PDB file of C-alpha atoms in Angstrom:
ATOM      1  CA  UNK W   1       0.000   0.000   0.000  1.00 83.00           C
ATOM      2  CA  UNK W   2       1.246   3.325  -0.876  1.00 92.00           C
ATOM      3  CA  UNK W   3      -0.389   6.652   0.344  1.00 95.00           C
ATOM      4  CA  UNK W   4       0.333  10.034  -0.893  1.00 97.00           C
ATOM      5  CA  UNK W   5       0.015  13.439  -0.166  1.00 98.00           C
ATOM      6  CA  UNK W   6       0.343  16.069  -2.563  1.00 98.00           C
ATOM      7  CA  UNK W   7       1.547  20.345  -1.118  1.00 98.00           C
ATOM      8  CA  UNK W   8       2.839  22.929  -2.694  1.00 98.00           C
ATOM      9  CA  UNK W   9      -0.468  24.526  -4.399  1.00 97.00           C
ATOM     10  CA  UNK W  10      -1.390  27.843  -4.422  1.00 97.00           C
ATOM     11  CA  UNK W  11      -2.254  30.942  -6.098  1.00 98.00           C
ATOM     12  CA  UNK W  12       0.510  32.568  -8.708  1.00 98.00           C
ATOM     13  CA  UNK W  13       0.571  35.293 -11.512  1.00 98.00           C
ATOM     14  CA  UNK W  14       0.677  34.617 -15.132  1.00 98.00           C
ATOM     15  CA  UNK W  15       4.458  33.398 -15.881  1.00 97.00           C
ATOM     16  CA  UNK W  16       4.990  32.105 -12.465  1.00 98.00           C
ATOM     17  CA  UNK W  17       6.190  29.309 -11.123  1.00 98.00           C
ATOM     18  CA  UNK W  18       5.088  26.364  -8.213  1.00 98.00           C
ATOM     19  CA  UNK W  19       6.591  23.230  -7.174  1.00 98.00           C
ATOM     20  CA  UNK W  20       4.274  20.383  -6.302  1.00 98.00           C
ATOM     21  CA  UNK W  21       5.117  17.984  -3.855  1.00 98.00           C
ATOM     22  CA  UNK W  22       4.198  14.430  -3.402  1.00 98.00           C
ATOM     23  CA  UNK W  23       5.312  12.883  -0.020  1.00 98.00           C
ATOM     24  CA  UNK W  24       4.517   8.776   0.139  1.00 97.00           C
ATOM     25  CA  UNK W  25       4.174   6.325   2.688  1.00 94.00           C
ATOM     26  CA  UNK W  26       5.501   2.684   2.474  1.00 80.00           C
ATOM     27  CA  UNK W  27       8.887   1.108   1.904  1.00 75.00           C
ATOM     28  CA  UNK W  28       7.782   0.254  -1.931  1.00 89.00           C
ATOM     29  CA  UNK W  29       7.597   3.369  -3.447  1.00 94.00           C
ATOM     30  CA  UNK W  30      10.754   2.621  -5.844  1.00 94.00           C
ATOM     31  CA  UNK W  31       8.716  -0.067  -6.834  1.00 95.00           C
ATOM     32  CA  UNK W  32       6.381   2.271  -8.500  1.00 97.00           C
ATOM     33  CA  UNK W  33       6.643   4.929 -11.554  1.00 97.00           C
ATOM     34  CA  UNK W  34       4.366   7.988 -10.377  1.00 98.00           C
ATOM     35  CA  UNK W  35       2.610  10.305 -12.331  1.00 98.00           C
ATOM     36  CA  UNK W  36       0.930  13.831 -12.071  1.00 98.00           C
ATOM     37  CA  UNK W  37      -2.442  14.649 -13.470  1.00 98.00           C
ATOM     38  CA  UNK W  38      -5.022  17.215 -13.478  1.00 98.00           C
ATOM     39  CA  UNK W  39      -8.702  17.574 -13.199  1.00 97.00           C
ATOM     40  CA  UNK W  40     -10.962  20.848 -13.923  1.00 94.00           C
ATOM     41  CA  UNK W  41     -14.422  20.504 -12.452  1.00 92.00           C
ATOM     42  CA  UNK W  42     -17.056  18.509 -14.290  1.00 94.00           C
ATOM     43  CA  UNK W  43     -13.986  16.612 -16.285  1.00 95.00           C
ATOM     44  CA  UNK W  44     -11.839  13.502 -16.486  1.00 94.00           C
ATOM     45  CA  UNK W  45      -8.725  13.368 -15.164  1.00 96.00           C
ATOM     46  CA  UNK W  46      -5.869  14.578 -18.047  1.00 97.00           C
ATOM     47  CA  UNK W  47      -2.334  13.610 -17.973  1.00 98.00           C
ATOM     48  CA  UNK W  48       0.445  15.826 -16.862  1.00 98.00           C
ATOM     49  CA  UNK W  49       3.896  13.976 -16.455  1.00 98.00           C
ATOM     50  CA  UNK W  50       5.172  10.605 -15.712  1.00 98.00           C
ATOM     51  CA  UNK W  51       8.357   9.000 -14.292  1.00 98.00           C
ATOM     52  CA  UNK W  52      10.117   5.973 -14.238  1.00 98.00           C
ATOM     53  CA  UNK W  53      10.772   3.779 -10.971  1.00 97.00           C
ATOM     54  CA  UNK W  54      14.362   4.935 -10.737  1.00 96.00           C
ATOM     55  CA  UNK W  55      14.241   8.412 -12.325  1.00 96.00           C
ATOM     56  CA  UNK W  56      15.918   8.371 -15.368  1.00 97.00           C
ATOM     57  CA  UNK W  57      12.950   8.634 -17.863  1.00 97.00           C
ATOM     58  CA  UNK W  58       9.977  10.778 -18.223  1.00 98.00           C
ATOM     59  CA  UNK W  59       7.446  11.243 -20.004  1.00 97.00           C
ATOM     60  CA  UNK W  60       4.675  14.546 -20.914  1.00 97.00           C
ATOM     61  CA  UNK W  61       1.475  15.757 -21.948  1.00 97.00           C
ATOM     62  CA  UNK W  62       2.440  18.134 -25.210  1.00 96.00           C
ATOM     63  CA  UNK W  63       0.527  21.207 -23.181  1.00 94.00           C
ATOM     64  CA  UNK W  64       3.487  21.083 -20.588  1.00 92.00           C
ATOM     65  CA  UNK W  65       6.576  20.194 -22.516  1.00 88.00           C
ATOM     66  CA  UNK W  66       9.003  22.573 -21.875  1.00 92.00           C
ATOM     67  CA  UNK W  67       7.210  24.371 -18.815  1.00 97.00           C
ATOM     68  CA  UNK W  68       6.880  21.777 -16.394  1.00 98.00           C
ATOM     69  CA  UNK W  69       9.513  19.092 -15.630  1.00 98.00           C
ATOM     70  CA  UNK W  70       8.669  15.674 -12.576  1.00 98.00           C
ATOM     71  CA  UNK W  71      11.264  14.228 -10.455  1.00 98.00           C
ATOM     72  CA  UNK W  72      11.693  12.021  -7.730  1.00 98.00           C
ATOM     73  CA  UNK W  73      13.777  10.682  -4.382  1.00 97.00           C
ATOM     74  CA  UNK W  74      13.593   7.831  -3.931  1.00 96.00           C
ATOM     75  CA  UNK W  75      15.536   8.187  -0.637  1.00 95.00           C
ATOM     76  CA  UNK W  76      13.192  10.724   0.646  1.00 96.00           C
ATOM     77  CA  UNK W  77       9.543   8.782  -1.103  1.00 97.00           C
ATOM     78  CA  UNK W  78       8.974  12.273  -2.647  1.00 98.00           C
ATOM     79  CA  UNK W  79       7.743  13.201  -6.176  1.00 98.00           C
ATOM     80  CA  UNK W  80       7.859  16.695  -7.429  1.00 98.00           C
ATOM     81  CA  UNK W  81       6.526  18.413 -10.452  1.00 98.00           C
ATOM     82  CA  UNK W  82       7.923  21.657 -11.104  1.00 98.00           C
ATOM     83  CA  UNK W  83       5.834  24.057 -12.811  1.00 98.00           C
ATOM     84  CA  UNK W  84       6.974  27.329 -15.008  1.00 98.00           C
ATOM     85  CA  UNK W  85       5.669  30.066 -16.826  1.00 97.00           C
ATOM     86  CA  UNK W  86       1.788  29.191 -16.069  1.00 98.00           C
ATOM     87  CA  UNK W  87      -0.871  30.104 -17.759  1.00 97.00           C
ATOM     88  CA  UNK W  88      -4.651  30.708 -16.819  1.00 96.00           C
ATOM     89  CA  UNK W  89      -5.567  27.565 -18.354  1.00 95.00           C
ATOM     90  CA  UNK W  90      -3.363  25.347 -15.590  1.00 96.00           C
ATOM     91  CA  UNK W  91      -5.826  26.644 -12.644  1.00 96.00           C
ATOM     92  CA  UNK W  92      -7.084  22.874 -11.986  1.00 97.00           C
ATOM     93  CA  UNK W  93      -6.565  20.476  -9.203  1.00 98.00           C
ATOM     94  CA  UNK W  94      -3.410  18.440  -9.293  1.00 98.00           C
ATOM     95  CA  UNK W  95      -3.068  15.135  -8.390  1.00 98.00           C
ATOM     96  CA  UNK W  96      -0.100  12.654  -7.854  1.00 98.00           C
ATOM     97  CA  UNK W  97      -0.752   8.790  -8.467  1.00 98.00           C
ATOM     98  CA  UNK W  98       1.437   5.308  -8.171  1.00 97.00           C
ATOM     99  CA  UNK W  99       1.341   3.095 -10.868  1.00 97.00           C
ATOM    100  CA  UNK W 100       3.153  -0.457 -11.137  1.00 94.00           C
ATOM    101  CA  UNK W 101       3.340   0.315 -15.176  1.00 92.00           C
ATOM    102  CA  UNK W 102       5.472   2.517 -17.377  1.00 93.00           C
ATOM    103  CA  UNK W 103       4.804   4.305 -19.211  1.00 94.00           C
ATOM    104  CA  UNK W 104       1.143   5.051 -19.337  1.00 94.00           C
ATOM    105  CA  UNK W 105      -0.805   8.030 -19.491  1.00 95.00           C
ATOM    106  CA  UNK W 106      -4.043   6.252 -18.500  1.00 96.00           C
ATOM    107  CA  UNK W 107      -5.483   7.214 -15.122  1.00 96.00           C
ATOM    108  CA  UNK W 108      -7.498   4.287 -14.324  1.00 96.00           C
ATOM    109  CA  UNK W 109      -3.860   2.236 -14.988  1.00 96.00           C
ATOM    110  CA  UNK W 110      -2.836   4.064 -11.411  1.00 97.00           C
ATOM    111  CA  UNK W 111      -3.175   2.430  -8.274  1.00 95.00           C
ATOM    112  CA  UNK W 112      -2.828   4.872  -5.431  1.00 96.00           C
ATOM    113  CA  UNK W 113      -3.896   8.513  -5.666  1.00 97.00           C
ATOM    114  CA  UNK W 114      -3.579  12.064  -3.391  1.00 98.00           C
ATOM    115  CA  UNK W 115      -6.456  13.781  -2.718  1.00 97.00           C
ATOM    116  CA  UNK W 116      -4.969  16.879  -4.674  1.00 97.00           C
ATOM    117  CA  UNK W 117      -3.283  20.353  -4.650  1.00 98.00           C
ATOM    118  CA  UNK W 118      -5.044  23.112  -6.177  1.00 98.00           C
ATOM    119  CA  UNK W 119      -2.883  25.663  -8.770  1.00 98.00           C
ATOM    120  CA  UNK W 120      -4.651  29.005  -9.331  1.00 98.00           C
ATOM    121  CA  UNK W 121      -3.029  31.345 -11.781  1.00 98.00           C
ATOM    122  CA  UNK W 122      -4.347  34.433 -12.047  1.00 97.00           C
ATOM    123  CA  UNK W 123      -3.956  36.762 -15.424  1.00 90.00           C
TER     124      UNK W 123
END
C-alpha cells in the first residue's frame, strides 16, 4: 500500500512558477513509476507527467513540454513536479498517483492517488 500526499499549491501570476510535492508512505515506493495529473471541475482526469521507478525517464502531456519538468527521491519517497511560466488555463486540481506500469498516461492504470493540490493562476 502506498499513500500520498500532494503540497505545494497555491495561487501565482501569469508566468509564475510552483513546485508540487508528493510525499509517500511505504517502503515500496521505488517499486512504483508515479505520475501527475489534473482535473478541472465537471472533467476527467488529463495527464500531466510521468516518471520511471528509478528516475531516469519521463514522459509529458504536449501542453506542458518545456514548462513543467517531474522528479523524484527515492531516498526521501517524494515526487515533485515543477511548474513554469503558467498560464490561466493550468488553474485545476493536481493530483499525484502510483502506478506499477510505465509508461502510461491512462489514469485508471494508477493504483494509489492524493487527494490533490489546487494551482490558481491568475492573469
Amino acid at each position: 500500500q502506498v499513500q500520498l500526499v500532494e503540497s505545494g499549491g497555491g495561487l501565482v501570476q501569469t508566468g509564475g512558477s510552483l513546485r508540487l510535492s508528493c510525499a509517500a508512505s511505504g517502503r515500496t515506493f521505488s517499486m512504483y513509476s508515479m505520475g501527475w495529473f489534473r482535473q478541472a471541475p465537471a472533467q476527467e482526469r488529463e495527464f500531466v507527467a510521468t516518471i520511471s521507478r528509478s528516475g531516469d525517464s519521463t514522459h509529458y502531456a504536449d501542453f506542458v513540454k518545456g514548462r513543467f519538468t517531474i522528479s523524484r527521491d527515492n531516498a526521501k519517497n517524494m515526487a515533485y513536479l515543477q511548474m513554469n511560466s503558467l498560464k490561466p488555463e493550468d488553474t485545476v486540481l493536481y493530483f499525484c498517483a502510483a502506478a506499477r506500469n510505465y509508461p502510461t498516461h491512462f489514469a485508471d492504470e494508477y493504483d494509489y492517488w492524493g487527494q490533490g493540490t489546487q494551482v490558481t493562476v491568475s492573469s
